[in-house]
Every structure is written in C-alpha cells, then in structure tokens.
CSV table of C-alpha atoms in Angstrom, one decimal:
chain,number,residue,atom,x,y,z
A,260,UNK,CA,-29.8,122.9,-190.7
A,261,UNK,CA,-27.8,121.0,-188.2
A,262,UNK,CA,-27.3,123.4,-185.2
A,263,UNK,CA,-24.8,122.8,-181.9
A,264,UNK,CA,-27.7,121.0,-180.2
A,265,UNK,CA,-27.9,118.8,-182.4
A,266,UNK,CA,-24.4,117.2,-182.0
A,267,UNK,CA,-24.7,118.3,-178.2
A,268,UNK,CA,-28.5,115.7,-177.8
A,269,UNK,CA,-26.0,113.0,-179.9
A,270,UNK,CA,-23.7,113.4,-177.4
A,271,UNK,CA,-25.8,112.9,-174.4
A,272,UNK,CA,-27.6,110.2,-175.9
A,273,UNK,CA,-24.2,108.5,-177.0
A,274,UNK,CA,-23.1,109.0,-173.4
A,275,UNK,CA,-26.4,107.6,-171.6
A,276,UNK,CA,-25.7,104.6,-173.7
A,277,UNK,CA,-22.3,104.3,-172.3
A,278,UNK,CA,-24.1,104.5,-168.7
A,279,UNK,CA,-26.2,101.9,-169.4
A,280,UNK,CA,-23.0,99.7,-169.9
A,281,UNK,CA,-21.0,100.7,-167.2
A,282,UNK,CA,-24.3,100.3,-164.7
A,283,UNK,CA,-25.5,97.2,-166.6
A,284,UNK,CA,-22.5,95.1,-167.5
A,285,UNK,CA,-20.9,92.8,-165.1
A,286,UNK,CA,-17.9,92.0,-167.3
A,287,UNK,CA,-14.8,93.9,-167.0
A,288,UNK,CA,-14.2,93.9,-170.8
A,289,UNK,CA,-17.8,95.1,-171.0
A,290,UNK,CA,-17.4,98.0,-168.6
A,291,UNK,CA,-13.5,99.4,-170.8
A,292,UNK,CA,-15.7,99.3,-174.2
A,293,UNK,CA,-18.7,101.3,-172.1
A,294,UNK,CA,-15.4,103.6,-170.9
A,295,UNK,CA,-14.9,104.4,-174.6
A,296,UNK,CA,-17.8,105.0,-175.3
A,297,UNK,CA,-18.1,107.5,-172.7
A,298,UNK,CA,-14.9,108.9,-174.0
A,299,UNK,CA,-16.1,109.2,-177.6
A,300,UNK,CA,-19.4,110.9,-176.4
A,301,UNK,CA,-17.9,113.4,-175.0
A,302,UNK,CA,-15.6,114.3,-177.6
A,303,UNK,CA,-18.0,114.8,-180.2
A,304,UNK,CA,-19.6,117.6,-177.7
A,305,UNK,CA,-16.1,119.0,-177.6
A,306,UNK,CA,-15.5,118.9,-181.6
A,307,UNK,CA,-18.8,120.5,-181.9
A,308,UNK,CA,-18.2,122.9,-179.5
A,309,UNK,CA,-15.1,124.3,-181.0
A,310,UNK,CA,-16.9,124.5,-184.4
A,311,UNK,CA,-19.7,125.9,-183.2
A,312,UNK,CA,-17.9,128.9,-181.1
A,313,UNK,CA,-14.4,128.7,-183.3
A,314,UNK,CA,-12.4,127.9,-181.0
A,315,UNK,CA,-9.7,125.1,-181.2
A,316,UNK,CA,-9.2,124.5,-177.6
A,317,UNK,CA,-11.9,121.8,-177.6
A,318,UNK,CA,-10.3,119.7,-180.5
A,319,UNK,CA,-7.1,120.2,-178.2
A,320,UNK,CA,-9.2,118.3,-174.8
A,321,UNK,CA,-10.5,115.9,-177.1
A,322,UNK,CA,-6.5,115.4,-178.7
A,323,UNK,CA,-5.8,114.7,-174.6
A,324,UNK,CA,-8.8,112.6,-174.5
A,325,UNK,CA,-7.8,110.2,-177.0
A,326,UNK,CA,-4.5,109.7,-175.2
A,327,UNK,CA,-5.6,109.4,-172.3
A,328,UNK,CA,-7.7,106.5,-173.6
A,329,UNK,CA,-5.1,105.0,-175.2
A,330,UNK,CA,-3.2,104.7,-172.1
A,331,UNK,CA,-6.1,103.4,-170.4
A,332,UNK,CA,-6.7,100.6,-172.9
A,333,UNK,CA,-3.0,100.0,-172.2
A,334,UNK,CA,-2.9,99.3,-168.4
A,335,UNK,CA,-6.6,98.5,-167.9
A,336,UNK,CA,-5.9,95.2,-170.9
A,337,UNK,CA,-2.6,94.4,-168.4
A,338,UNK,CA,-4.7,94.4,-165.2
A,339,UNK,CA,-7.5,92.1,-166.5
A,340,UNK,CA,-5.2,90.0,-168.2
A,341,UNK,CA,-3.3,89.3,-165.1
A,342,UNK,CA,-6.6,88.7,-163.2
A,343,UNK,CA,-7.8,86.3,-165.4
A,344,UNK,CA,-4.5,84.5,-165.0
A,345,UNK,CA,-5.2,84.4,-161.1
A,346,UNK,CA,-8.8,83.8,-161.3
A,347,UNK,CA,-10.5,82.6,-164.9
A,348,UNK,CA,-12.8,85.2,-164.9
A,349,UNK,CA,-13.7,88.7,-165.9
A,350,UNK,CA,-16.8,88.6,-163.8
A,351,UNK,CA,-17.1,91.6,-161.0
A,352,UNK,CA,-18.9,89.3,-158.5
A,353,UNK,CA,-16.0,87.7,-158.2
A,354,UNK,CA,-14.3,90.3,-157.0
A,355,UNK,CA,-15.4,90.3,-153.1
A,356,UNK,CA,-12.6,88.8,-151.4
A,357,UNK,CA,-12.7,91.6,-148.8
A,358,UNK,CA,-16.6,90.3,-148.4
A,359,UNK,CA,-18.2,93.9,-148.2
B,498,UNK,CA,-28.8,119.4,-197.1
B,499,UNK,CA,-26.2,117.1,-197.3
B,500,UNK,CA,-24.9,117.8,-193.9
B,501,UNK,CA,-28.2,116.8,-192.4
B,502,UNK,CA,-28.3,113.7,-194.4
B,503,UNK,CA,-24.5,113.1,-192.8
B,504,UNK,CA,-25.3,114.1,-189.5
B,505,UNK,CA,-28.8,112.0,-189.2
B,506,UNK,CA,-27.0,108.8,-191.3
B,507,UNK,CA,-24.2,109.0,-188.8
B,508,UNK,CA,-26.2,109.4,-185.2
B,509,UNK,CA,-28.5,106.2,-186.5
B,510,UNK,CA,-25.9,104.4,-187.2
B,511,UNK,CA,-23.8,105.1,-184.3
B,512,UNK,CA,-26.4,105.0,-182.5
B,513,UNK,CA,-27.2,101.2,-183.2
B,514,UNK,CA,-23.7,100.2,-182.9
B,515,UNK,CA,-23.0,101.2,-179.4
B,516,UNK,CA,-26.6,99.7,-178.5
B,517,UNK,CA,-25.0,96.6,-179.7
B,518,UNK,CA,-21.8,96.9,-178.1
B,519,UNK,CA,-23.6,97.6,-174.8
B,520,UNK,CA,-26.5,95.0,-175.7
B,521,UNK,CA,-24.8,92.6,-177.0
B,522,UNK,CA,-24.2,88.9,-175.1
B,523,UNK,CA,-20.8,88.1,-177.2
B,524,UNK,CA,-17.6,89.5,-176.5
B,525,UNK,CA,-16.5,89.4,-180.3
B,526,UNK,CA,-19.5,90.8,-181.5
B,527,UNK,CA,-19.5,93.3,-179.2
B,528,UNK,CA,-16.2,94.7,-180.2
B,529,UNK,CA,-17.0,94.7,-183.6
B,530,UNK,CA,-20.0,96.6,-183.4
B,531,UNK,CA,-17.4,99.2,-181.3
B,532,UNK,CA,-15.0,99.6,-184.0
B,533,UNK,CA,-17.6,100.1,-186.1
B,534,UNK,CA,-19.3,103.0,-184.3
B,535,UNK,CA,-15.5,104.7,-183.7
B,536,UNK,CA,-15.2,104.9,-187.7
B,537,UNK,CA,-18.4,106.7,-187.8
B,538,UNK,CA,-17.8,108.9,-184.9
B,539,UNK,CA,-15.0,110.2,-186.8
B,540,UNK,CA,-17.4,110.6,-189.5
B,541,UNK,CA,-18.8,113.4,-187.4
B,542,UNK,CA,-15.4,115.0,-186.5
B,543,UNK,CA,-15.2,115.2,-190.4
B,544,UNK,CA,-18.3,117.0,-190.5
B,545,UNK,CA,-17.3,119.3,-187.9
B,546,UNK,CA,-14.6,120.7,-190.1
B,547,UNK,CA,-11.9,118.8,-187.6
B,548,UNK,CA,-10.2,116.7,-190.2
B,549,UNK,CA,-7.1,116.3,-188.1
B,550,UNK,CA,-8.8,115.0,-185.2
B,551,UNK,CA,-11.2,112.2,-187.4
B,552,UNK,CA,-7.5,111.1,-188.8
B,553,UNK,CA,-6.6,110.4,-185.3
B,554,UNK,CA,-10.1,109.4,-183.9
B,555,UNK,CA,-9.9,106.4,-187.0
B,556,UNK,CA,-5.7,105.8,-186.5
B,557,UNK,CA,-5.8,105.5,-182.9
B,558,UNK,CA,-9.0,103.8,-182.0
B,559,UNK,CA,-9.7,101.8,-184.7
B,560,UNK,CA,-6.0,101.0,-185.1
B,561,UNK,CA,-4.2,101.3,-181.8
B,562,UNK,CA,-7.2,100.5,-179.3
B,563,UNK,CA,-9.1,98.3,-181.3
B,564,UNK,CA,-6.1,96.1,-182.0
B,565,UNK,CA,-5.4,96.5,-178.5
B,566,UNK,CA,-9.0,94.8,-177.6
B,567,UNK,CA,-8.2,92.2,-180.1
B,568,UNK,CA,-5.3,91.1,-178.9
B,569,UNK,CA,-6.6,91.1,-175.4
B,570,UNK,CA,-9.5,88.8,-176.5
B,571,UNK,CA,-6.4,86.0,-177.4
B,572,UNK,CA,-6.5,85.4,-173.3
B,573,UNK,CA,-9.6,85.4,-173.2
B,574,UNK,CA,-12.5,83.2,-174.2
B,575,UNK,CA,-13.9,85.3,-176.7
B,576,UNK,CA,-16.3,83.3,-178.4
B,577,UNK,CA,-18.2,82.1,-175.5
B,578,UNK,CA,-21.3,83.9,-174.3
B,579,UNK,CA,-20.6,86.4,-171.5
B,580,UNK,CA,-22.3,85.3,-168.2
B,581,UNK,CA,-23.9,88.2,-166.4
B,582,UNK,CA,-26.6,87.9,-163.5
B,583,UNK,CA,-28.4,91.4,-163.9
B,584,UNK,CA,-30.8,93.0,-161.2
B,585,UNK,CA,-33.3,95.4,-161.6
B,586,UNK,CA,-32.8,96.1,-165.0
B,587,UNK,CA,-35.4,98.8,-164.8
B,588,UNK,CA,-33.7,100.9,-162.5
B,589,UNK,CA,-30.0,100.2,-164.2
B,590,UNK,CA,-32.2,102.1,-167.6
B,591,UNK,CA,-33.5,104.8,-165.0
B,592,UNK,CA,-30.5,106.0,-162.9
B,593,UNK,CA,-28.5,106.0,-166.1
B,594,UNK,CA,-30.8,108.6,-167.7
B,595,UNK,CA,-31.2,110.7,-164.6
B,596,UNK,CA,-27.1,110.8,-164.7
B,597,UNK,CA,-26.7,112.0,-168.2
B,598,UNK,CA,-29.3,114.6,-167.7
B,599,UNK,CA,-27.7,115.7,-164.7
B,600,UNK,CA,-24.4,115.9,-166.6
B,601,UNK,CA,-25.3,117.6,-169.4
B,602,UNK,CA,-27.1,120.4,-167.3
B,603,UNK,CA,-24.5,120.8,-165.7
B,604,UNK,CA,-22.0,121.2,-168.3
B,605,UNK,CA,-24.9,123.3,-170.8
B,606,UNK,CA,-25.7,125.4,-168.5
B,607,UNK,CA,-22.7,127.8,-169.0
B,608,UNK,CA,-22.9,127.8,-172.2
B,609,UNK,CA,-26.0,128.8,-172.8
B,610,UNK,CA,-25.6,132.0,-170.8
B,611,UNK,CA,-23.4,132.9,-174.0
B,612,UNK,CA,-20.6,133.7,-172.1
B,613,UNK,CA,-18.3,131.9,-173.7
B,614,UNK,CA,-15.4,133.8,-175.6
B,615,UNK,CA,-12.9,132.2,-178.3
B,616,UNK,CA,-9.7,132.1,-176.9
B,617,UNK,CA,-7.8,130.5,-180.3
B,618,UNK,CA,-10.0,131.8,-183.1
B,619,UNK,CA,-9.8,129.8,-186.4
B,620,UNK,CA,-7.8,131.4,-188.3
B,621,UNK,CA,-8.7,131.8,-192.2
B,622,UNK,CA,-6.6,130.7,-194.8
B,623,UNK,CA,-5.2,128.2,-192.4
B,624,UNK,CA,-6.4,124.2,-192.5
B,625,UNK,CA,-7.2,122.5,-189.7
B,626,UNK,CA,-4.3,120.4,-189.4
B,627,UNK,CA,-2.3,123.5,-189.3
B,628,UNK,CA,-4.0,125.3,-187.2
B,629,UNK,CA,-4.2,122.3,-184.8
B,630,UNK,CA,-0.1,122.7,-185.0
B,631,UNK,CA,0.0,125.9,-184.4
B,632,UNK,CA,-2.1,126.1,-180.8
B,633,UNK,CA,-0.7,122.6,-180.1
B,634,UNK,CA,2.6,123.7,-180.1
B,635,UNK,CA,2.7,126.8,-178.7
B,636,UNK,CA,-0.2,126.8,-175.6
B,637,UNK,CA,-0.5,123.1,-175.1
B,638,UNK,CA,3.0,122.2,-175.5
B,639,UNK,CA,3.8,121.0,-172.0
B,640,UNK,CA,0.0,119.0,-171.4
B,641,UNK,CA,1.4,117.5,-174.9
B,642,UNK,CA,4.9,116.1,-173.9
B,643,UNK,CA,3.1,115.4,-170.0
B,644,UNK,CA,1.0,113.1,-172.5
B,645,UNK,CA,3.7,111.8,-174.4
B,646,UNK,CA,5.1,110.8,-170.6
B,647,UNK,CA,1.7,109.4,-169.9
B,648,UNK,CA,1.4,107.4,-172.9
B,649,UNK,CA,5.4,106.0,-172.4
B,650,UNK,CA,3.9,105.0,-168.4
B,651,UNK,CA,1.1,103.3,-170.1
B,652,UNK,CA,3.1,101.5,-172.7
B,653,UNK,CA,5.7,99.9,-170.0
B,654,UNK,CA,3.0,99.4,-167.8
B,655,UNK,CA,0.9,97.5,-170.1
B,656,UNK,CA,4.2,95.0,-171.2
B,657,UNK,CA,4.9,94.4,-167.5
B,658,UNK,CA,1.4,93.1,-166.7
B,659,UNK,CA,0.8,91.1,-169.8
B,660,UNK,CA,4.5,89.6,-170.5
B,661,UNK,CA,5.2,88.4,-167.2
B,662,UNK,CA,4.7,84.4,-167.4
B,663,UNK,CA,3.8,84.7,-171.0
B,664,UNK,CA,5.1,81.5,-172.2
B,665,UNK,CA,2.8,79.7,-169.8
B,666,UNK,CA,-0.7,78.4,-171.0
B,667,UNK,CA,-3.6,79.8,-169.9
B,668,UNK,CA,-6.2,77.1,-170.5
B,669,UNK,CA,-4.1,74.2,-169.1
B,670,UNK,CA,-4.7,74.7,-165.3
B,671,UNK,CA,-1.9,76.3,-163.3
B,672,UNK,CA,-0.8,74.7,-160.1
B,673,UNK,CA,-0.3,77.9,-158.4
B,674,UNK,CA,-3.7,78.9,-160.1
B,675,UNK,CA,-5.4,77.1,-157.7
B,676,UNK,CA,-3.2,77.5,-154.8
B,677,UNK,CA,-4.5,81.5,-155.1
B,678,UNK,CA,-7.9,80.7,-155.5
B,679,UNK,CA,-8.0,78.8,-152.0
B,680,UNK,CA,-5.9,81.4,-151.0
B,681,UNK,CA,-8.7,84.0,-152.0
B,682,UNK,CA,-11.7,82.2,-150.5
B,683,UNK,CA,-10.3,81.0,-146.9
C-alpha cells in the first residue's frame, strides 16, 4: 500500500536531485532545468498532500506553480539569450565583472 | 497492487531521468532526459486521483516549456559538450543532502502533528476537473487572473529580450560583440 510518505520520500529525493544541479552545475541552462526540477518535486508533495488529507487547495499551489514556471522559462530563456549575444557563453564564471 | 507497481515503475524511472538531466555532459541529452521525467511525473499526479493537473503537468511542460528549452537551444550550441570546472564535488553531494533534509523537516513537521484540517473537501459525485473549477473559481479567482497577468509580463518580457536584433547572426562575430567584451574586462 502506497501511503503519503511514500510520495512525500519521492519528493525529497526528486528535490535533493535538483540541489545537486543547482550546486553542481556551472551552466546557466543547467541550473533552469535543475529549477524545474525543483518545481516538479515539490508539486508532487503538494498533489499527494491534497489526496492524502482531501483537500484541493494543494492541486490549486501546484496550478500556481506551474505558471509560475512557465513564466520563468519565459524571461529566464530571454535573459540568457541576450547574454550569450554579449558574451558567447552560458558559463557562471564568467560572470565576475564586478571581481568579488 | 497495481498502484504500487505504478508508483515504484514511476519513482525509478523518474528517478533515473532527472539523474541524467542533472548528470549529464550534453545539453540535448540533457533536456531530453527532462521531458521525459515531466511525462512521468504526471504519471503520478494521475495516480493521485488529480487528472486535471497531469493534463496540465504533460500540456504545459512537455508542450509549452519544453518547446521553450528547444527553441532556446537554436542560440545556442547545443550539441557541443558543456564545459564545467567543478570543485569539491564531495561537499556539492553533502550540503545538497543536508538542504533537503532540512527542508523537508521543516515543512513535515506540521503535518505530522495532524493538525491539518480540509478546508475544500472533495466533494463526491464531482470529478476532479470539476471540482478543480469549482474552488478555482470561486477562492482562487483573483491569485488566478494575478497569474494570468504574470504569465502576459512573462510572455512580453520574453519577446523583448529574444527579438531584439534577431535578424543578426549569432555565430558570425559581432563588431560590437567584442567592443563589450573589452568593455567588460578593462
């Protein structure tokens, strides 16, 4: 029988995954598909939540979730297109011009 | 029974994908391996009795995002390897864990103290799509057309900062390419 923690360990585990991108990545494309997956982790836990307790409202977040996404896909795809116009590369290390 | 076999099929499979996708040297192969685990993630929201949400989970990033990434890779240079110089990669695997275990006792904790009350109760006789209408629409209606808003920002955002000098190439160098990049280093 496949109980709320269950889906609630996939989620984790689905989300430390997604850390491991965002902290081991140095690409920016790398680092908006480790973003999604953060995203998608976290709205399994919230579908499995509203099953689990019937309750809707945590479909709802993960409705806002998914636009919110999109949106980000939107401008964060315009942003590094237009840096790789300037620059040639998605790299982050090249990203220092204030020399921190 | 058949639930379990779902659910376990699913996870391993999902599982693997985003290992590629975080793993994985190649931009293309990478994003493959992402759409991939998106279609079986909503695989789980069908398990979870959320059909309506699955529907979206497989329109929107599979369709929307995905295509998105795809035409995003046109700019850039997709099919050769992605060069990363990573340190410590032990401590990158460490800290990550440590986060997500912080994160997830923090958000648990709450709910196992059983506190937790429905405040939209499925209703019976009602599908999920429906019954996704009906709370939609009535408590969430303004955080729904604040999204729509969002999603219009996003959209005229997004053509502004990829159509502007569109027509130019971006593998022939740009005089004023390099003029920034001096700019940048002095």
């Amino acid at each position: 029988m496949i109980t709320l923690s269950h889906y609630l360990i996939l989620s984790a585990i689905l989300f430390c995954i997604g850390l491991v991108g965002i902290y081991r990545r140095k690409n920016l494309l790398m680092l908006l598909f480790s973003t999604e997956i953060l995203l998608n982790a976290t709205n399994v836990g919230f579908a499995a939540i509203s099953k689990f307790y019937g309750d809707l409202t945590g479909q709802m977040f993960a409705f806002f979730i998914v636009a919110v996404a999109a949106s980000e896909v939107a401008v964060g795809l315009g942003l590094m297109i237009v840096w790789y116009k300037r620059r040639g590369t998605l790299d982050i290390d090249s990203m220092q011009s204030m020399h921190g | 029974m058949f639930e379990a076999i779902a659910f376990y099929l699913f996870s391993a499979v999902t599982i693997s994908m985003f290992i590629i996708t975080v793993m994985s040297k190649n931009a293309l192969y990478s994003m493959s391996a992402l759409a991939a685990g998106m279609i079986m993630i909503s695989g789980f929201f069908f398990l979870l009795d959320a059909d309506f949400l699955g529907v979206v989970q497989i329109i929107v990033y599979t369709g929307a995002v995905m295509a998105l990434y795809a035409f995003g890779m046109m700019f850039f240079d997709a099919t050769r390897d992605v060069k990363e110089n990573i340190r410590a990669p032990k401590l990158v695997f460490l800290l990550s864990g440590m986060t997500a275990l912080l994160l997830v006792l923090a958000f648990v904790a709450p709910i196992v103290s059983d506190h937790i009350q429905a405040l939209y109760p499925v209703v019976d006789g009602v599908e999920n799509p429906q019954a996704v209408g009906i709370v939609l629409f009535t408590k969430y209606l303004v955080p729904f057309e604040v999204a729509a808003v969002m999603l219009l920002v996003a959209m005229i955002a997004g053509i502004i900062l990829a159509g502007k000098k569109m027509d130019e190439s971006l593998t022939l160098k740009i005089d004023g390419d390099e003029e920034f990049q001096n700019k940048g280093s002095k």
